mmCIF file with all atom_site columns, N, CA and C in Angstrom:
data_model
loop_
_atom_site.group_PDB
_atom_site.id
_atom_site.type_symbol
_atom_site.label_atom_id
_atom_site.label_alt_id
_atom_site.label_comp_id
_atom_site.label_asym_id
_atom_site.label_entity_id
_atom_site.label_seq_id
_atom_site.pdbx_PDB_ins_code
_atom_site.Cartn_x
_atom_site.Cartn_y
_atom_site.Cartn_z
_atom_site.occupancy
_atom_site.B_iso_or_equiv
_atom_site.pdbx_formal_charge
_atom_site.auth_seq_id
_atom_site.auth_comp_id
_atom_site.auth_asym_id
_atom_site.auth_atom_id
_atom_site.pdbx_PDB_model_num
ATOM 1   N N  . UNK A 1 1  ? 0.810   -1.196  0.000  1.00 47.00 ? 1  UNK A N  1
ATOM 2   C CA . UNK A 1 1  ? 0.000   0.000   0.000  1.00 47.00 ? 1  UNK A CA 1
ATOM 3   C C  . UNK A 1 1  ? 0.857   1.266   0.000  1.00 47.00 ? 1  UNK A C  1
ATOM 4   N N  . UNK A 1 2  ? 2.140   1.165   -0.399 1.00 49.00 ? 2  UNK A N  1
ATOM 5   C CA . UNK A 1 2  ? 2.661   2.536   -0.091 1.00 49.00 ? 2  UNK A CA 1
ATOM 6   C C  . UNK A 1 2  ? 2.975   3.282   -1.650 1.00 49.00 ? 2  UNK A C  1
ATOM 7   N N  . UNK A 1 3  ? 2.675   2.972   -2.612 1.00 58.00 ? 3  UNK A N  1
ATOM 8   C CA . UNK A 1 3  ? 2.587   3.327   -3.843 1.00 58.00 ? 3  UNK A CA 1
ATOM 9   C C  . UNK A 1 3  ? 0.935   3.426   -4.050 1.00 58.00 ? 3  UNK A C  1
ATOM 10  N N  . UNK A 1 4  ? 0.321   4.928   -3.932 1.00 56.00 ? 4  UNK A N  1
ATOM 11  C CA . UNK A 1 4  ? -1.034  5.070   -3.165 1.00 56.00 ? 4  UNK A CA 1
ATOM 12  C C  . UNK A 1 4  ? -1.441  5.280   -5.051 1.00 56.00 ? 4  UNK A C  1
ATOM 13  N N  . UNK A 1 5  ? -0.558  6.013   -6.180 1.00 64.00 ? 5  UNK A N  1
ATOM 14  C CA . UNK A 1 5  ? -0.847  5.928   -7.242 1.00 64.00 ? 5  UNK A CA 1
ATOM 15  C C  . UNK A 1 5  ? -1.003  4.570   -7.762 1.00 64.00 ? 5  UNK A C  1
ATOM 16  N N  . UNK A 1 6  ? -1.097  3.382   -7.261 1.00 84.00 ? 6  UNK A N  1
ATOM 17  C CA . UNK A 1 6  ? -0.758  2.270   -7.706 1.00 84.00 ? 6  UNK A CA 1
ATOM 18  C C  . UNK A 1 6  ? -2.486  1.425   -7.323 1.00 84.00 ? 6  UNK A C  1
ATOM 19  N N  . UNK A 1 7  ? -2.996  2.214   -6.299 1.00 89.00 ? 7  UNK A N  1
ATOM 20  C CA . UNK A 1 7  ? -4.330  1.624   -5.905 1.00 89.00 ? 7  UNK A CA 1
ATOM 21  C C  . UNK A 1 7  ? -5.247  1.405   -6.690 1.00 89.00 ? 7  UNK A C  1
ATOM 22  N N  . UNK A 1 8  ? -5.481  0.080   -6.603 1.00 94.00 ? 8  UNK A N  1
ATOM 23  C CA . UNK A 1 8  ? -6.799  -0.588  -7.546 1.00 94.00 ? 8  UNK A CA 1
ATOM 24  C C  . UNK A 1 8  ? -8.457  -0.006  -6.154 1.00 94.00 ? 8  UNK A C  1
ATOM 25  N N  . UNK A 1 9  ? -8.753  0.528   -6.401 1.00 96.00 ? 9  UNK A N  1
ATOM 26  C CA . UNK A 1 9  ? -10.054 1.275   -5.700 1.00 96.00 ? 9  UNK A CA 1
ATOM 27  C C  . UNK A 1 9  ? -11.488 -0.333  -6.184 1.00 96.00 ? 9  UNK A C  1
ATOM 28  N N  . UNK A 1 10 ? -11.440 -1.165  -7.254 1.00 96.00 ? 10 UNK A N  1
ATOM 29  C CA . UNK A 1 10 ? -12.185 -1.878  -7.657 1.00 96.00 ? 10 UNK A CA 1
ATOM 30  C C  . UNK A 1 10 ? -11.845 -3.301  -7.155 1.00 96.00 ? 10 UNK A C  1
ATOM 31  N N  . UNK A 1 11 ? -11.313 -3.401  -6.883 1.00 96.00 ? 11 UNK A N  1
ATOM 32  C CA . UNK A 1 11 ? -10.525 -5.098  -6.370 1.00 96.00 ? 11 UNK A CA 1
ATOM 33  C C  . UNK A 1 11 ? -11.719 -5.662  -5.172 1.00 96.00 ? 11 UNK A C  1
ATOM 34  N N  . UNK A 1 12 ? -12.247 -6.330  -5.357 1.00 96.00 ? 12 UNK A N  1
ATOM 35  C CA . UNK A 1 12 ? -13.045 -7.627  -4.462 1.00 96.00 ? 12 UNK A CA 1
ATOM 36  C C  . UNK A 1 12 ? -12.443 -7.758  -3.216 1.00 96.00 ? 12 UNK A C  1
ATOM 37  N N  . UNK A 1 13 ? -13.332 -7.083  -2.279 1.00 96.00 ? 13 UNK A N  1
ATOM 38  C CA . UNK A 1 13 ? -12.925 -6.880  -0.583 1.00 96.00 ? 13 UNK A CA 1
ATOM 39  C C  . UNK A 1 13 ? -14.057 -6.877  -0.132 1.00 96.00 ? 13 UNK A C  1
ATOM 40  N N  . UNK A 1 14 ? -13.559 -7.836  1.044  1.00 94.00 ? 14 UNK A N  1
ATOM 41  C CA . UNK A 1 14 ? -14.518 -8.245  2.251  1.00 94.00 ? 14 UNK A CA 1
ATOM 42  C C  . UNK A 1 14 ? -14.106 -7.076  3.507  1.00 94.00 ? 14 UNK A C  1
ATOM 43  N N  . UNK A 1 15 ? -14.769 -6.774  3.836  1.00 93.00 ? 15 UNK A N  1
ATOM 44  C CA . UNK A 1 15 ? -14.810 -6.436  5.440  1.00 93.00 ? 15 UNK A CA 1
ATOM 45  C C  . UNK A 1 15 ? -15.006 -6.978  6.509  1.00 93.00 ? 15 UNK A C  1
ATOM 46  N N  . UNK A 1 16 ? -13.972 -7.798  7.263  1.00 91.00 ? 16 UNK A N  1
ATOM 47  C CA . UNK A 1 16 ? -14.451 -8.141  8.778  1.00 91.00 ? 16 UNK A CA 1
ATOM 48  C C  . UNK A 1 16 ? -14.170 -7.298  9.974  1.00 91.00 ? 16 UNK A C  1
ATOM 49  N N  . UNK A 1 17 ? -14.982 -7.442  10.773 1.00 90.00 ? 17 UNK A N  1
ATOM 50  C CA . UNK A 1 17 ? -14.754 -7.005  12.247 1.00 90.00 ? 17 UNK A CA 1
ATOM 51  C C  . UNK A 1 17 ? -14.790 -8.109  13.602 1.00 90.00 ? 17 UNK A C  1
ATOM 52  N N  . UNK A 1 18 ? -13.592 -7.488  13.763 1.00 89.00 ? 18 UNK A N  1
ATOM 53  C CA . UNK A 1 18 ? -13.363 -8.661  15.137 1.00 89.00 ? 18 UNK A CA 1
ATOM 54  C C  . UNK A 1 18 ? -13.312 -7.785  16.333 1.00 89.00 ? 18 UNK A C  1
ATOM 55  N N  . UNK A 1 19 ? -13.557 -8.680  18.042 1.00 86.00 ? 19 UNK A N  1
ATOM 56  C CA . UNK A 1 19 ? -14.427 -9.739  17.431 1.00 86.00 ? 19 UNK A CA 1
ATOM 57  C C  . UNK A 1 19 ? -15.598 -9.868  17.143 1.00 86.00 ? 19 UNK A C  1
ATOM 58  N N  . UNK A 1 20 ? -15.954 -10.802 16.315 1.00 72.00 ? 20 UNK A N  1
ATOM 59  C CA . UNK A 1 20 ? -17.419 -11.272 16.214 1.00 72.00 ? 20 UNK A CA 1
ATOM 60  C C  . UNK A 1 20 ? -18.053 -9.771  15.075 1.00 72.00 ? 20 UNK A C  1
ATOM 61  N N  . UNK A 1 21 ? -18.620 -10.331 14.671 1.00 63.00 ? 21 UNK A N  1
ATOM 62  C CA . UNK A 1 21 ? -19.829 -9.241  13.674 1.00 63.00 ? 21 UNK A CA 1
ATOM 63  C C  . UNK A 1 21 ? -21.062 -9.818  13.856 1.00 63.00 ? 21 UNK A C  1
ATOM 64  N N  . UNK A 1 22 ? -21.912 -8.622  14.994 1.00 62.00 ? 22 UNK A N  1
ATOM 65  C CA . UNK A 1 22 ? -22.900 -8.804  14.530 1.00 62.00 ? 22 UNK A CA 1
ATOM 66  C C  . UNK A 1 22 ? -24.014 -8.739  13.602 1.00 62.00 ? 22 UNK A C  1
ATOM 67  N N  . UNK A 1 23 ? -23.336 -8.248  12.622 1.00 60.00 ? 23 UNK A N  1
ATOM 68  C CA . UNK A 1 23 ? -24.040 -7.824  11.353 1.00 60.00 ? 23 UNK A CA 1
ATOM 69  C C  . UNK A 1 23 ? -23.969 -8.776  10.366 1.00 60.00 ? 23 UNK A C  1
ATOM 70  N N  . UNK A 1 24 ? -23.374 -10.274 11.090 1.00 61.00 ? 24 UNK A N  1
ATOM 71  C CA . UNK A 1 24 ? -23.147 -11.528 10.368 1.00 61.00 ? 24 UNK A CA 1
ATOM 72  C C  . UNK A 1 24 ? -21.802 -11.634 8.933  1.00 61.00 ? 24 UNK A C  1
ATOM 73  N N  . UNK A 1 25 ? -22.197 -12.198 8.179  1.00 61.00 ? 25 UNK A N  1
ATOM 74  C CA . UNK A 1 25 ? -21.178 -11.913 7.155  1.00 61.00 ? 25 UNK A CA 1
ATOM 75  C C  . UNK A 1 25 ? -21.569 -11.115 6.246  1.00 61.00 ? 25 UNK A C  1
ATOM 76  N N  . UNK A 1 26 ? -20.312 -10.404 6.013  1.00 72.00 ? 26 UNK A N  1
ATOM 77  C CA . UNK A 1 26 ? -20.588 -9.338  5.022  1.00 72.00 ? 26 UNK A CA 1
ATOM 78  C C  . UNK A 1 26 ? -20.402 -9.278  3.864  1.00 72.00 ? 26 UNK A C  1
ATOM 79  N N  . UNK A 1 27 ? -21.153 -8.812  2.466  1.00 81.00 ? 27 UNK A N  1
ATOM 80  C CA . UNK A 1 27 ? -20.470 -8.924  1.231  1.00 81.00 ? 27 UNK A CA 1
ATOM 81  C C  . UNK A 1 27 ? -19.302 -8.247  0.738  1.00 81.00 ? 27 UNK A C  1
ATOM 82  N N  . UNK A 1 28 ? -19.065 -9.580  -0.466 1.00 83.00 ? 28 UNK A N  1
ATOM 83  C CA . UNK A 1 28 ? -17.768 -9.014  -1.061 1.00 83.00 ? 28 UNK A CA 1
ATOM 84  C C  . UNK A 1 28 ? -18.238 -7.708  -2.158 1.00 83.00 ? 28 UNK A C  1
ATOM 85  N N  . UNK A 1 29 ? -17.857 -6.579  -1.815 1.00 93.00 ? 29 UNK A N  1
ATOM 86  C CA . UNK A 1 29 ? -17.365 -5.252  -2.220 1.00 93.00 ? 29 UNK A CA 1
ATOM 87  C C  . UNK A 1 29 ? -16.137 -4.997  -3.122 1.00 93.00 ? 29 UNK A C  1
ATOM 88  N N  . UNK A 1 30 ? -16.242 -4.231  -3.599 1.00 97.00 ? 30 UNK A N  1
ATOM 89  C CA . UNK A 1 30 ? -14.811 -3.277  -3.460 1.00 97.00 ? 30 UNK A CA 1
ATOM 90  C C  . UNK A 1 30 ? -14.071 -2.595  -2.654 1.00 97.00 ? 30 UNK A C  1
ATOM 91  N N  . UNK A 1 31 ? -12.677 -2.727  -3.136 1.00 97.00 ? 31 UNK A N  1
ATOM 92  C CA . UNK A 1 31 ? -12.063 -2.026  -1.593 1.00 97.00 ? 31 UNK A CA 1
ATOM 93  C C  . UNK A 1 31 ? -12.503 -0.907  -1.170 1.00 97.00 ? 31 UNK A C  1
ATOM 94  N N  . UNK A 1 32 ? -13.239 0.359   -2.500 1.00 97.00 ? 32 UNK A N  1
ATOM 95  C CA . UNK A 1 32 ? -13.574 1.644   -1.806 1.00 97.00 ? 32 UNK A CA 1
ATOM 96  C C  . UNK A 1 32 ? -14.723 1.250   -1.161 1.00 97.00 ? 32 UNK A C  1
ATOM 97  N N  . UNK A 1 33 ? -15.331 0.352   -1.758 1.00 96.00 ? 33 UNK A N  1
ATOM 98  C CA . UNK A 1 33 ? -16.772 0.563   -0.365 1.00 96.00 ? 33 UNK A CA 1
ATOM 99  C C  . UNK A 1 33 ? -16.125 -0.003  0.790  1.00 96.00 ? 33 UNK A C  1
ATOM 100 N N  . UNK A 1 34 ? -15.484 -0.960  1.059  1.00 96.00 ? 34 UNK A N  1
ATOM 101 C CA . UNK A 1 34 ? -14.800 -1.543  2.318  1.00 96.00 ? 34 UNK A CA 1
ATOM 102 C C  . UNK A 1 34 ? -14.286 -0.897  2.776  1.00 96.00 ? 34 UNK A C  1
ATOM 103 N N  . UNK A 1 35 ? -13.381 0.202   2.419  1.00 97.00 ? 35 UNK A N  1
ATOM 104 C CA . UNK A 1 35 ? -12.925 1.332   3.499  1.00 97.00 ? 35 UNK A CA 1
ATOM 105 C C  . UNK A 1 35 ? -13.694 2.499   4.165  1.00 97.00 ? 35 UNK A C  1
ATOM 106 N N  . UNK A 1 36 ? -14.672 2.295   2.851  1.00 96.00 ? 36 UNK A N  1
ATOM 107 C CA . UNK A 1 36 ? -15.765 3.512   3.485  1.00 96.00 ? 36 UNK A CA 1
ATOM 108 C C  . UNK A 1 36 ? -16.524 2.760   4.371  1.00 96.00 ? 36 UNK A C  1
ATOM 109 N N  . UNK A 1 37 ? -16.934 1.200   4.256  1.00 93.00 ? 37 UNK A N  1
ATOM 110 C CA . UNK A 1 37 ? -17.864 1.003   5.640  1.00 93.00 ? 37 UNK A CA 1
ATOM 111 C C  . UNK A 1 37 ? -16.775 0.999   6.683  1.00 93.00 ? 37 UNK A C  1
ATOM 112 N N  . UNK A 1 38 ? -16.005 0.740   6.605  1.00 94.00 ? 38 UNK A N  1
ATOM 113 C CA . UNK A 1 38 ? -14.936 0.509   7.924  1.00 94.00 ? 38 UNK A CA 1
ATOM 114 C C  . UNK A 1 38 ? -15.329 1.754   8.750  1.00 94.00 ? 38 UNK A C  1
ATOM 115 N N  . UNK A 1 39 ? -15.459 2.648   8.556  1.00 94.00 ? 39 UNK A N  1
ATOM 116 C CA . UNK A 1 39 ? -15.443 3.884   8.976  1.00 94.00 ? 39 UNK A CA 1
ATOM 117 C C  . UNK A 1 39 ? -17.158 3.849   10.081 1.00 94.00 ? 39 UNK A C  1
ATOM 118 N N  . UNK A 1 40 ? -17.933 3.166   9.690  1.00 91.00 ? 40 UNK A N  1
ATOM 119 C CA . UNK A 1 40 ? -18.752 3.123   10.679 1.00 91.00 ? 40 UNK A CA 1
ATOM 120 C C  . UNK A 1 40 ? -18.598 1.783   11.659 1.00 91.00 ? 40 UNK A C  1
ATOM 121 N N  . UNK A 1 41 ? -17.633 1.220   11.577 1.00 88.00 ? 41 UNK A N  1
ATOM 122 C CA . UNK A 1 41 ? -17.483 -0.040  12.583 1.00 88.00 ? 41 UNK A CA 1
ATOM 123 C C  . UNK A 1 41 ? -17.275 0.656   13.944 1.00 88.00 ? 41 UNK A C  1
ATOM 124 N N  . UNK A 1 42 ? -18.522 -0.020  15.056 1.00 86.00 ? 42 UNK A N  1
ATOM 125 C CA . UNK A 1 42 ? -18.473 0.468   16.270 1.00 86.00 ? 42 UNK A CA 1
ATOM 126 C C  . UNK A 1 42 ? -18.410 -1.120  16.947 1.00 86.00 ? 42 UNK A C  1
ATOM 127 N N  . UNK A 1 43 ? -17.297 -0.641  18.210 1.00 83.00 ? 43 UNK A N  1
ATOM 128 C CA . UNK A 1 43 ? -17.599 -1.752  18.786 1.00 83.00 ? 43 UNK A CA 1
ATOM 129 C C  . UNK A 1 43 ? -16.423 -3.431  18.286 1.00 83.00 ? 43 UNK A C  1
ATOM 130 N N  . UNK A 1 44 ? -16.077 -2.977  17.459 1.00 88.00 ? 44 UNK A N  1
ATOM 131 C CA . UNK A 1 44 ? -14.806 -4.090  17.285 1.00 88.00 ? 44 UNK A CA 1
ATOM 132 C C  . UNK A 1 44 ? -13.753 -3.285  16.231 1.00 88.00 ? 44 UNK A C  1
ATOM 133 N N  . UNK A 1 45 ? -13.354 -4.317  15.851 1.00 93.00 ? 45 UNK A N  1
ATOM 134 C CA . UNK A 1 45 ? -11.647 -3.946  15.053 1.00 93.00 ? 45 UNK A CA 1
ATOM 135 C C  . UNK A 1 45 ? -11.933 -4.357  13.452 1.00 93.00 ? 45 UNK A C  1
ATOM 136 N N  . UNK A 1 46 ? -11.943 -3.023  12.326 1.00 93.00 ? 46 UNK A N  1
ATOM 137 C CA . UNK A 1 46 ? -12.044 -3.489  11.432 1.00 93.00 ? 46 UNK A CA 1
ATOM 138 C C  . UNK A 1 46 ? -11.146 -4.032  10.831 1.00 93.00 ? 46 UNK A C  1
ATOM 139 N N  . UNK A 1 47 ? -11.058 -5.014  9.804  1.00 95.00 ? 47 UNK A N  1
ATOM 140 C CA . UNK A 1 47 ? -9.864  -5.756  8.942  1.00 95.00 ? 47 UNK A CA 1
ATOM 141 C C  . UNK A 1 47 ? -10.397 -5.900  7.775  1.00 95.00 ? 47 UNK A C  1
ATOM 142 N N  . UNK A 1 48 ? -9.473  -5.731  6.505  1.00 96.00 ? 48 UNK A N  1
ATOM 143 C CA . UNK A 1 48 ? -10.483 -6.261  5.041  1.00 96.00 ? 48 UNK A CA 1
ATOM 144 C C  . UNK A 1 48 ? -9.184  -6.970  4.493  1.00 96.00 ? 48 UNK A C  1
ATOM 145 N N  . UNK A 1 49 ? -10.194 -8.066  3.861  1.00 94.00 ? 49 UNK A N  1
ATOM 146 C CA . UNK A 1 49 ? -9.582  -9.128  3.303  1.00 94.00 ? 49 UNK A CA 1
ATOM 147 C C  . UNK A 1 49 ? -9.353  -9.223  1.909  1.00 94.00 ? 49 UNK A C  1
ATOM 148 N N  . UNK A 1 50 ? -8.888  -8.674  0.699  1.00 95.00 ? 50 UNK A N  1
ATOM 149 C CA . UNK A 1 50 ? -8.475  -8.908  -0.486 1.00 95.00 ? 50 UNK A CA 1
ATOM 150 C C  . UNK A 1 50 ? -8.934  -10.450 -1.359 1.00 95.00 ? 50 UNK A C  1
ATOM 151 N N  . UNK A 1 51 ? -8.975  -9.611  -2.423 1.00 92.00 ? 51 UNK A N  1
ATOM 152 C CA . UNK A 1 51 ? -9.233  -10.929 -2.995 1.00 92.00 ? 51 UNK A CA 1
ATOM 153 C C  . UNK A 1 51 ? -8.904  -11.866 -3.100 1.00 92.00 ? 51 UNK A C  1
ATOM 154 N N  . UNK A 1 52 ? -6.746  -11.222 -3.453 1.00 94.00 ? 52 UNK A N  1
ATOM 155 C CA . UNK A 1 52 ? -5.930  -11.712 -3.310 1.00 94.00 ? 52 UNK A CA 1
ATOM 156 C C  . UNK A 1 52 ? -5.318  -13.008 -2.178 1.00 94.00 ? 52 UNK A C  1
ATOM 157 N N  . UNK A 1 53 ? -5.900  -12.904 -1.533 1.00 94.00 ? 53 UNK A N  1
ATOM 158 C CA . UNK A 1 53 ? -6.006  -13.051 0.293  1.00 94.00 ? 53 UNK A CA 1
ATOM 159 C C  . UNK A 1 53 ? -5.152  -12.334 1.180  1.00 94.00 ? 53 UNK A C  1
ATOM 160 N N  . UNK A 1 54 ? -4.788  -11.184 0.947  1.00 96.00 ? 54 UNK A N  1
ATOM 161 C CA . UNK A 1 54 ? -3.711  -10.127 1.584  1.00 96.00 ? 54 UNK A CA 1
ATOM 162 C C  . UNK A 1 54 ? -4.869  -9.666  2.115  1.00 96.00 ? 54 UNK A C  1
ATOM 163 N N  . UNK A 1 55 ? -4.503  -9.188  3.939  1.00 96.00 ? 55 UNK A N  1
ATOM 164 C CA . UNK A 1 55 ? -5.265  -8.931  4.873  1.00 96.00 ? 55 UNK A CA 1
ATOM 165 C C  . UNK A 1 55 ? -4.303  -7.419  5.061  1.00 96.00 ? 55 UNK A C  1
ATOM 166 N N  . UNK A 1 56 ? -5.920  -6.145  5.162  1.00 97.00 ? 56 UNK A N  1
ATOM 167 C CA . UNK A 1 56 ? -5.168  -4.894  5.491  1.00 97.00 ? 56 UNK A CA 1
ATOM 168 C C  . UNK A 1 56 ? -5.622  -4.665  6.646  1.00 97.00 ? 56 UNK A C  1
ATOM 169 N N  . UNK A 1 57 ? -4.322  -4.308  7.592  1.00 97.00 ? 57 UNK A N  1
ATOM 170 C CA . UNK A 1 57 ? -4.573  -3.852  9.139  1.00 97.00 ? 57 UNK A CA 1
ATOM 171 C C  . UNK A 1 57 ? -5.373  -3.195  8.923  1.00 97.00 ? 57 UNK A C  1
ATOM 172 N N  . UNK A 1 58 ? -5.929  -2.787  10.603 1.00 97.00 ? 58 UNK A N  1
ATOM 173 C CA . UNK A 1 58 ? -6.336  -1.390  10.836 1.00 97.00 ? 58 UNK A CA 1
ATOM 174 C C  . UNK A 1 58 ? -5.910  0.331   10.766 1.00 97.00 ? 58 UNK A C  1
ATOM 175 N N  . UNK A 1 59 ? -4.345  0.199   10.457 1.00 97.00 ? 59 UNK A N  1
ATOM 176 C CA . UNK A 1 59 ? -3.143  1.451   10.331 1.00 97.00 ? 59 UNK A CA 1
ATOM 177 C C  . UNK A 1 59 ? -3.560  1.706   8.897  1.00 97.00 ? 59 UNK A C  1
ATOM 178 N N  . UNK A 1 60 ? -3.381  0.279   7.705  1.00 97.00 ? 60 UNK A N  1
ATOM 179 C CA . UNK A 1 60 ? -3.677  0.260   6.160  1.00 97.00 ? 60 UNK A CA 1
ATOM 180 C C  . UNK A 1 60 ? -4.814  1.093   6.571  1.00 97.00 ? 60 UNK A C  1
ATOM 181 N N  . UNK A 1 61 ? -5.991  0.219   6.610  1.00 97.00 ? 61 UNK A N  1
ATOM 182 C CA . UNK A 1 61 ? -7.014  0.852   6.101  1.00 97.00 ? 61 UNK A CA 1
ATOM 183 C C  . UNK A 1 61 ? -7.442  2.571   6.698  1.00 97.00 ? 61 UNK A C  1
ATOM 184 N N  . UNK A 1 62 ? -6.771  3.179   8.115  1.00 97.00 ? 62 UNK A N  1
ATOM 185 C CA . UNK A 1 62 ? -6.630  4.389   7.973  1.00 97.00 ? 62 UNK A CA 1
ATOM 186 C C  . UNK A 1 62 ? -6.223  4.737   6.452  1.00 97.00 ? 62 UNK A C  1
ATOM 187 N N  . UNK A 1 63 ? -4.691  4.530   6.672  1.00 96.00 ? 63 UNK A N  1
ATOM 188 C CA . UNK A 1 63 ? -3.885  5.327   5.490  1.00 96.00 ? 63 UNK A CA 1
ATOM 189 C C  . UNK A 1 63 ? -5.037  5.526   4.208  1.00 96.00 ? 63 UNK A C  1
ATOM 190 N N  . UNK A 1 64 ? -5.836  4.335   3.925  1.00 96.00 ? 64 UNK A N  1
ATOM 191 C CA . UNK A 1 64 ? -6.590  4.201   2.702  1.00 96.00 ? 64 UNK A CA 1
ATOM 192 C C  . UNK A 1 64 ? -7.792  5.480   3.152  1.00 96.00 ? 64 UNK A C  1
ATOM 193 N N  . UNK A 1 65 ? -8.311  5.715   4.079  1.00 96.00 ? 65 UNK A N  1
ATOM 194 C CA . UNK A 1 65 ? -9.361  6.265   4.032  1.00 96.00 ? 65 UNK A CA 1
ATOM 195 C C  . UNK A 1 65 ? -8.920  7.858   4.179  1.00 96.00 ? 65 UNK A C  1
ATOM 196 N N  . UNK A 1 66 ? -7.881  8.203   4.628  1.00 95.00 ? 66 UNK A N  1
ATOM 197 C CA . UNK A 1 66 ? -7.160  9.415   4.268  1.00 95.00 ? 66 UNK A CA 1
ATOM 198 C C  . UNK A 1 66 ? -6.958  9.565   3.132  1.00 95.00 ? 66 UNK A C  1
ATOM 199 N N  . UNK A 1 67 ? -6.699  8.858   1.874  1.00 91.00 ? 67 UNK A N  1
ATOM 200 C CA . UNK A 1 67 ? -6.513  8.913   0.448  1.00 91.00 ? 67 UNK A CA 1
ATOM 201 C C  . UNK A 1 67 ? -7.920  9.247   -0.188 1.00 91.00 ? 67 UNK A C  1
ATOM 202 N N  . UNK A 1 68 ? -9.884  8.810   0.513  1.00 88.00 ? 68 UNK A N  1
ATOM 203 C CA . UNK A 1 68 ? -10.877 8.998   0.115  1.00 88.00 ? 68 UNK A CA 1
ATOM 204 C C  . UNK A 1 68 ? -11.244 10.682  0.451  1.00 88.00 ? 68 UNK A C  1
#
């Protein structure tokens, strides 16, 4: 993530929150919607999962939502 010109904004991302979601499982998105819901996660720790299967911390997905 540190080549921010390099961001695919369309790439197939999940959003989890740990622990536990009570909002059950969530759909696969794009990363911009996944960073933008991250932003209302109350109550646990968001994480999003790539399509790829590369998992972005919680620090990533700041950095990402400072770039929106």
């Amino acid at each position: 993530m540190t080549d921010r010109s390099r961001i695919d904004w369309t790439v197939p991302a999940q959003l989890v929150v740990w622990p536990g979601d009570e909002a059950g499982a969530r759909p696969t998105t794009t990363l911009r919607e996944a960073v933008t819901a991250a932003r209302t996660v109350e109550g646990g720790i968001a994480w999003i999962v790539l399509a790829d299967g590369h998992i972005l911390r919680p620090a990533e997905i700041a950095e990402l939502q400072a770039e929106l």
